[in-house]
PDB file of C-alpha atoms in Angstrom:
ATOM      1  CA  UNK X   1      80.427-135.563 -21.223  1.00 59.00           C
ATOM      2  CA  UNK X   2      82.387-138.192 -22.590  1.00 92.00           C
ATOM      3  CA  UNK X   3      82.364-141.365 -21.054  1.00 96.00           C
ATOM      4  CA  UNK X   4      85.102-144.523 -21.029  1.00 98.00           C
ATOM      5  CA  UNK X   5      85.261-147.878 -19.801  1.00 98.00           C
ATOM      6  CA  UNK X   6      88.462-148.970 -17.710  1.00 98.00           C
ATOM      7  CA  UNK X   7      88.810-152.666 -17.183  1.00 98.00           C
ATOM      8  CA  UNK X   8      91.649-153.417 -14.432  1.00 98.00           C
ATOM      9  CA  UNK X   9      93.583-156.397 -14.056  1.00 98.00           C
ATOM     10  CA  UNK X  10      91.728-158.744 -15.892  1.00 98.00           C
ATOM     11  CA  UNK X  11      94.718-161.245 -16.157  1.00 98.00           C
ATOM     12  CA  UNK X  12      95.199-164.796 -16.560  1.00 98.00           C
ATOM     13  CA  UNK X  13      97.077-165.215 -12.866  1.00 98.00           C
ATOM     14  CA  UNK X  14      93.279-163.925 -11.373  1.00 98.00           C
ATOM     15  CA  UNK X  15      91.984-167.104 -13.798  1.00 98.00           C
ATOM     16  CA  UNK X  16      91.837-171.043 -13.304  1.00 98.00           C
ATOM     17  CA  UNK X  17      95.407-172.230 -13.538  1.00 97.00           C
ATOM     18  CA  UNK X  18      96.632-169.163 -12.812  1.00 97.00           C
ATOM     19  CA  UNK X  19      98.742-168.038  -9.404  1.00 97.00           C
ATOM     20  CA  UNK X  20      95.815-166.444  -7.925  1.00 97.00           C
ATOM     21  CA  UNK X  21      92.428-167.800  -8.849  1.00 97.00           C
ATOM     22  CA  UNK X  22      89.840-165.624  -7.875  1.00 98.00           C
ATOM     23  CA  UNK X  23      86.341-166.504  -6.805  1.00 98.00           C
ATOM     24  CA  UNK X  24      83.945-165.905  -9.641  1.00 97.00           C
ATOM     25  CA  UNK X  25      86.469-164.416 -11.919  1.00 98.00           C
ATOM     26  CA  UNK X  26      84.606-166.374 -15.169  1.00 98.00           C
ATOM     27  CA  UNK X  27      81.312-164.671 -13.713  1.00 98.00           C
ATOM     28  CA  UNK X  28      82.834-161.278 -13.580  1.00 98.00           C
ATOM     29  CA  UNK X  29      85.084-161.573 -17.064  1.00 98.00           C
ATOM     30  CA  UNK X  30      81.736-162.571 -18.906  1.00 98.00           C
ATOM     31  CA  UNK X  31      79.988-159.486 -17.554  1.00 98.00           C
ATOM     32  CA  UNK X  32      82.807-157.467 -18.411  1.00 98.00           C
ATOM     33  CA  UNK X  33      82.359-158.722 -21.866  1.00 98.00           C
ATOM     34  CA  UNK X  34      79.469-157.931 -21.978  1.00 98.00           C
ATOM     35  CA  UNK X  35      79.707-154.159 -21.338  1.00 98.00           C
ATOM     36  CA  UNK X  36      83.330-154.409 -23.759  1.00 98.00           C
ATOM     37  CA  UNK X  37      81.298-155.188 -26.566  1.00 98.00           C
ATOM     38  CA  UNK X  38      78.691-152.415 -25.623  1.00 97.00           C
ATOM     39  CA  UNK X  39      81.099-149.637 -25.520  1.00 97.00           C
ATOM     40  CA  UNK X  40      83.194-151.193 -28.494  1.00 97.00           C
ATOM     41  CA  UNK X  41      79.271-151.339 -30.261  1.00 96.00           C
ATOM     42  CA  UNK X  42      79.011-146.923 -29.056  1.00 95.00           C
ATOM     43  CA  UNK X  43      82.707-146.924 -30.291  1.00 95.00           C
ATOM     44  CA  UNK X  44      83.334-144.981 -26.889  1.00 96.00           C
ATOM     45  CA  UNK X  45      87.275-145.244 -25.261  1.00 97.00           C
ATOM     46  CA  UNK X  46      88.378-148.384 -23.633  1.00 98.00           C
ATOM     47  CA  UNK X  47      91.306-148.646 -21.305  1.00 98.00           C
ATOM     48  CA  UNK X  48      93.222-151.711 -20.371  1.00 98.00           C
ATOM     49  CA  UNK X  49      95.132-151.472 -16.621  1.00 98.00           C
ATOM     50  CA  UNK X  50      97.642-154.186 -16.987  1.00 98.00           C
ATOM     51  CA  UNK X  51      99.247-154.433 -13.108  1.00 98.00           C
ATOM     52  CA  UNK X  52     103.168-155.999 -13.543  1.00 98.00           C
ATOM     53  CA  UNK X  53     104.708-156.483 -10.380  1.00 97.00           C
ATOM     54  CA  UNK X  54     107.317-154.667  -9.112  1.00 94.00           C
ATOM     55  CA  UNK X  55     107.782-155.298  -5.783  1.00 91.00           C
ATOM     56  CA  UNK X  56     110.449-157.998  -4.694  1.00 92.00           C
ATOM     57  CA  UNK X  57     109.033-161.536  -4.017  1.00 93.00           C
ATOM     58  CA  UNK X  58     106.168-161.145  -5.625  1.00 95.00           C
ATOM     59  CA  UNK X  59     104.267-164.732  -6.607  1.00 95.00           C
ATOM     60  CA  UNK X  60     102.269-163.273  -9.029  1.00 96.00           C
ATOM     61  CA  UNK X  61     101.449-160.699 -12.089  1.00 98.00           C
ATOM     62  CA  UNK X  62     105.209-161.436 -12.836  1.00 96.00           C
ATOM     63  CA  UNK X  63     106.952-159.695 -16.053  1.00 96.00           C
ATOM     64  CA  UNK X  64     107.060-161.851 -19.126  1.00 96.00           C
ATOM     65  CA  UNK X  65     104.436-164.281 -18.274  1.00 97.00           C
ATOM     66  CA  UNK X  66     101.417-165.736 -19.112  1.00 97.00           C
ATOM     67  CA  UNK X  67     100.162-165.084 -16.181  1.00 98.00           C
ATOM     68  CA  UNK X  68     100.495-161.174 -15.979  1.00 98.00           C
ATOM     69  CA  UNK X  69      98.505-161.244 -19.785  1.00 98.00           C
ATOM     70  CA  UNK X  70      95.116-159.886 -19.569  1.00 98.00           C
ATOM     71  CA  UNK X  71      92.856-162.333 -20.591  1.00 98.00           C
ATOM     72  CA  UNK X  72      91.408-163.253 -23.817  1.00 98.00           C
ATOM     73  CA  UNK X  73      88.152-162.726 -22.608  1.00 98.00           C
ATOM     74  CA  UNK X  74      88.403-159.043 -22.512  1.00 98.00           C
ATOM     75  CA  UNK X  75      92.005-158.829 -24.752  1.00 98.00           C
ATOM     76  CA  UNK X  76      92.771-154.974 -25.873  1.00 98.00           C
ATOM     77  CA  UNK X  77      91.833-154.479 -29.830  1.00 96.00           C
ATOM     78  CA  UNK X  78      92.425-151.817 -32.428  1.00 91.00           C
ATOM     79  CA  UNK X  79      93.368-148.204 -30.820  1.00 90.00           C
ATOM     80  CA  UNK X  80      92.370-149.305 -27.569  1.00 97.00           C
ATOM     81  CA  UNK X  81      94.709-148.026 -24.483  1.00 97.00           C
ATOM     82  CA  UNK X  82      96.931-150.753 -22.382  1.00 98.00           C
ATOM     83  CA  UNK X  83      98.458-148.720 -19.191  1.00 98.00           C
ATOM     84  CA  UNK X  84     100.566-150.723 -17.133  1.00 98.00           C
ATOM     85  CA  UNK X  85     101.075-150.137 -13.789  1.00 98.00           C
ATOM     86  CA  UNK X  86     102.786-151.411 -10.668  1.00 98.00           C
ATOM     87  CA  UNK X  87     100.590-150.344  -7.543  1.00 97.00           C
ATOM     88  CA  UNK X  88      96.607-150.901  -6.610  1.00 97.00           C
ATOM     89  CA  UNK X  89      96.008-147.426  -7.990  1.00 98.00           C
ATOM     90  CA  UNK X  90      95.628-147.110 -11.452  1.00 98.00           C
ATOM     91  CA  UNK X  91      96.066-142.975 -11.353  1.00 98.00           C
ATOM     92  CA  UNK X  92      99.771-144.183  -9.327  1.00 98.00           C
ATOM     93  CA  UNK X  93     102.649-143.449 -11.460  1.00 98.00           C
ATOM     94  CA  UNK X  94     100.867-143.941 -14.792  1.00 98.00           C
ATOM     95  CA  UNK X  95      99.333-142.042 -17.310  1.00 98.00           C
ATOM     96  CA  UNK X  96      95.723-142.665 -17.327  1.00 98.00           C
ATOM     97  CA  UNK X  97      94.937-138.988 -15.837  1.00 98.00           C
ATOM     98  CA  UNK X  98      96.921-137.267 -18.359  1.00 98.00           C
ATOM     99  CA  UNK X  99      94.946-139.030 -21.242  1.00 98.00           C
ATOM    100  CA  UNK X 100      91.843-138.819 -19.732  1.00 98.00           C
ATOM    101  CA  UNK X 101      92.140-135.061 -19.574  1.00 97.00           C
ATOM    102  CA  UNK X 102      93.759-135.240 -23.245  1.00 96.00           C
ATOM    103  CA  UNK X 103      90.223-137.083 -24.327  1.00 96.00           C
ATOM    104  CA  UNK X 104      87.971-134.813 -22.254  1.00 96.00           C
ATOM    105  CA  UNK X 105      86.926-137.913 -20.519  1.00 97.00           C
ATOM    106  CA  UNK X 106      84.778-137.201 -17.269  1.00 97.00           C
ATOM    107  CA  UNK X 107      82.867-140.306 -16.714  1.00 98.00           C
ATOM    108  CA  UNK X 108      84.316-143.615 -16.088  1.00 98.00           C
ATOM    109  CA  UNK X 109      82.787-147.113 -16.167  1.00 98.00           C
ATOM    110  CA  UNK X 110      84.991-149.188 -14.114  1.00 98.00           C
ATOM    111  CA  UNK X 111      85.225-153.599 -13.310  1.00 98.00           C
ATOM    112  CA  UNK X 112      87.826-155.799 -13.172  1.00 98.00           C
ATOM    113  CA  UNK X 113      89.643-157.529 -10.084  1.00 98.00           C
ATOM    114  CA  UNK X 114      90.134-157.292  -6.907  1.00 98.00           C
ATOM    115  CA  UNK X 115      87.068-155.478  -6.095  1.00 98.00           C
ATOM    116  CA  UNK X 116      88.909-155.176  -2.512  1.00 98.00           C
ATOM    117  CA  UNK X 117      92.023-154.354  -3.593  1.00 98.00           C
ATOM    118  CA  UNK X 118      92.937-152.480  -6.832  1.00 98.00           C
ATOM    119  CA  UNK X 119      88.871-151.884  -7.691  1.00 98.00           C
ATOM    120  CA  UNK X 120      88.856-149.655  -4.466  1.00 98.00           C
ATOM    121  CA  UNK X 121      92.245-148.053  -4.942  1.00 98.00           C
ATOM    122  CA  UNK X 122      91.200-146.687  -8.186  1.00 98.00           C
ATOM    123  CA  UNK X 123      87.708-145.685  -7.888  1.00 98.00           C
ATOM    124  CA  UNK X 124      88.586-143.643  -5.040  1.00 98.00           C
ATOM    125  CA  UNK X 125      91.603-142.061  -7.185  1.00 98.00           C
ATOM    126  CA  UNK X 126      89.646-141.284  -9.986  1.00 98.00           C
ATOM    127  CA  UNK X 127      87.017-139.843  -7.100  1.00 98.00           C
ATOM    128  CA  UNK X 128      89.796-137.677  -6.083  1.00 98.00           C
ATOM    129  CA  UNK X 129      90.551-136.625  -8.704  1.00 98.00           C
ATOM    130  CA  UNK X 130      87.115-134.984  -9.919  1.00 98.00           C
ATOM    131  CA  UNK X 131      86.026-137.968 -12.067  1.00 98.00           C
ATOM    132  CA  UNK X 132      82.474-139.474 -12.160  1.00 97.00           C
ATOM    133  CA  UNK X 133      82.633-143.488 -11.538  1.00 98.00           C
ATOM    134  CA  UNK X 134      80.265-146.067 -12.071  1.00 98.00           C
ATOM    135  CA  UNK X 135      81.404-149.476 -10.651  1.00 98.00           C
ATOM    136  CA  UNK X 136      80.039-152.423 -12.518  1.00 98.00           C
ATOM    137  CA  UNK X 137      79.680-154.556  -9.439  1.00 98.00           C
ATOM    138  CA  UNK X 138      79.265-158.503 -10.983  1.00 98.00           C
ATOM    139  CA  UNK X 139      81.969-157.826 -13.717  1.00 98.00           C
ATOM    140  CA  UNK X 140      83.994-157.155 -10.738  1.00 98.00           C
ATOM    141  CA  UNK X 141      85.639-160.298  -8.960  1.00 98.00           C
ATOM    142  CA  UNK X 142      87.959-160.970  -5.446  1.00 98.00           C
ATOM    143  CA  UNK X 143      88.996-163.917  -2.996  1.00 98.00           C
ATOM    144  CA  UNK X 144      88.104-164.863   0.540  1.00 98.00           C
ATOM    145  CA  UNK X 145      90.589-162.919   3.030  1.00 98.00           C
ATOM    146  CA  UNK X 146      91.729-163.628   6.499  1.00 97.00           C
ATOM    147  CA  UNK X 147      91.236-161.188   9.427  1.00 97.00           C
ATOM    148  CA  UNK X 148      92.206-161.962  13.153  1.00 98.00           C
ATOM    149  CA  UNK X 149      92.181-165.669  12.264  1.00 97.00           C
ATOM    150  CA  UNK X 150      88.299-165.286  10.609  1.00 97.00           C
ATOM    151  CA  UNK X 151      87.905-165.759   6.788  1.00 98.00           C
ATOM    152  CA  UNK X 152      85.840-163.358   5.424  1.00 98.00           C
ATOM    153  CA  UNK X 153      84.034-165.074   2.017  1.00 98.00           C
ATOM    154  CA  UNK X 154      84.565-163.523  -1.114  1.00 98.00           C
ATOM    155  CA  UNK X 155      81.102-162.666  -1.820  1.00 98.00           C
ATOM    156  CA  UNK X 156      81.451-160.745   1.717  1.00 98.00           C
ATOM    157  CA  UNK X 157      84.482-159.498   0.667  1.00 98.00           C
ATOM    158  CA  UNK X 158      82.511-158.165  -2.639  1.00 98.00           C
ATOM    159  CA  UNK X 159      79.841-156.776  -1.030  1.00 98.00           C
ATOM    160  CA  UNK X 160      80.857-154.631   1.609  1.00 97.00           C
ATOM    161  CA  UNK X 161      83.411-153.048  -0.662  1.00 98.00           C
ATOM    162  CA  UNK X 162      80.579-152.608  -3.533  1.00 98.00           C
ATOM    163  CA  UNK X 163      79.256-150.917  -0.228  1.00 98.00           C
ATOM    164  CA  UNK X 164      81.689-148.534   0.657  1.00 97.00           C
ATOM    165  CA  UNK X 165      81.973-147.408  -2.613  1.00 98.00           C
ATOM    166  CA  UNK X 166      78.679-146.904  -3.395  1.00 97.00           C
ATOM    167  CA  UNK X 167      77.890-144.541  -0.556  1.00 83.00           C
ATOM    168  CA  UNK X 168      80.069-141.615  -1.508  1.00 95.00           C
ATOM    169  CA  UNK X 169      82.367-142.756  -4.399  1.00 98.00           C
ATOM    170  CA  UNK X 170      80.632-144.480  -7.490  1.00 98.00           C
ATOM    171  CA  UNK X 171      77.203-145.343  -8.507  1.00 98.00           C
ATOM    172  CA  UNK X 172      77.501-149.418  -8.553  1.00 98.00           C
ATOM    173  CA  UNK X 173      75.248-150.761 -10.657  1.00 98.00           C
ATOM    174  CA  UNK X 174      74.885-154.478 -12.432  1.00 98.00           C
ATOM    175  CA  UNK X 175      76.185-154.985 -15.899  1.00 98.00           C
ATOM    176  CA  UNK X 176      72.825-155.321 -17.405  1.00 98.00           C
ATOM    177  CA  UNK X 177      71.553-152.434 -15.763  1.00 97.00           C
ATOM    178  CA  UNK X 178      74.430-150.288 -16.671  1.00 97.00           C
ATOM    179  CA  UNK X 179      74.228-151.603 -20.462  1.00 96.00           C
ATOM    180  CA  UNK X 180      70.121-150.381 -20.475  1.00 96.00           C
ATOM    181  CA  UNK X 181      71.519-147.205 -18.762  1.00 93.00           C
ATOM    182  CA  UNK X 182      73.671-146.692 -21.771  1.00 90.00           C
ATOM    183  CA  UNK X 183      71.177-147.232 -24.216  1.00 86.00           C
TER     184      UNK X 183
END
């Protein structure tokens, strides 16, 4: 079967400077590099998911800025695929299922940000929708949240969604153990 790697949201508002720093983003870009170059090195599919916001009064991800740019780190090159889209789920309004079907593409290698957020909204899409999912769990990055006045820490945050995921929905793996899988 045909695999692909989909990096989501990777942009420079999730960065220092940005409108939504994340913690660990630098951590979980590099990784992400990492296992770019691997599947650009195995010339296998790449897929950028640029999110633009849509939604009125958003702060962040806005059109026409630096900000809502994926990052150089992991910038799209050559005949690789940019899909923007406006909701957590990649699959939501987009065409990513269409040309995965069109490529005969059953496996999917997945990282990016927010693990909590749009990490979670598309692995369990792409569950849904038949597809196999590895999660590359440290080339995937998120912030502290509040809950009933308690801040949860980020690397709580990360883990118990790496968690959930892992028990029915991906195989979650680290980057260096996924790039040795590959090999």
């Amino acid at each position: 079967m045909k695999t692909c790697m989909i990096l989501v949201d990777l942009q420079n508002d999730y960065f220092p400077g940005g409108s939504m720093e994340l913690v660990g983003i630098g951590t979980a870009a590099a990784n992400a590099r990492l296992l770019l170059e691997a599947f650009r090195k195995r010339e296998q599919p790449v897929f950028h998911i640029q999110h633009i916001a849509a939604r009125p009064g958003a702060t962040f991800f806005l059109p026409e800025t630096n900000g809502a740019r994926i990052n150089a780190t992991v910038a799209p090159m050559g005949d690789e695929t940019t899909i923007v889209k406006n909701y957590p789920n990649s699959f939501r309004d987009t065409t990513l299922a269409k040309l995965l079907g069109q490529r005969k593409i059953q496996d999917l290698v997945i990282c990016g940000a927010m693990s909590h957020m749009c990490i979670d909204a598309t692995v369990r899409a792409a569950f849904d929708l038949g597809f196999n999912c590895t999660v590359a769990e440290d080339a995937c990055a998120t912030m502290n949240l509040i809950f009933n006045g308690k801040t949860i820490n980020a690397s709580e945050v990360h883990a118990s969604f790496m968690a959930a995921m892992a028990g029915v929905y991906a195989e979650v793996l680290s980057t260096q153990s996924l790039i040795k899988k590959m090999a």
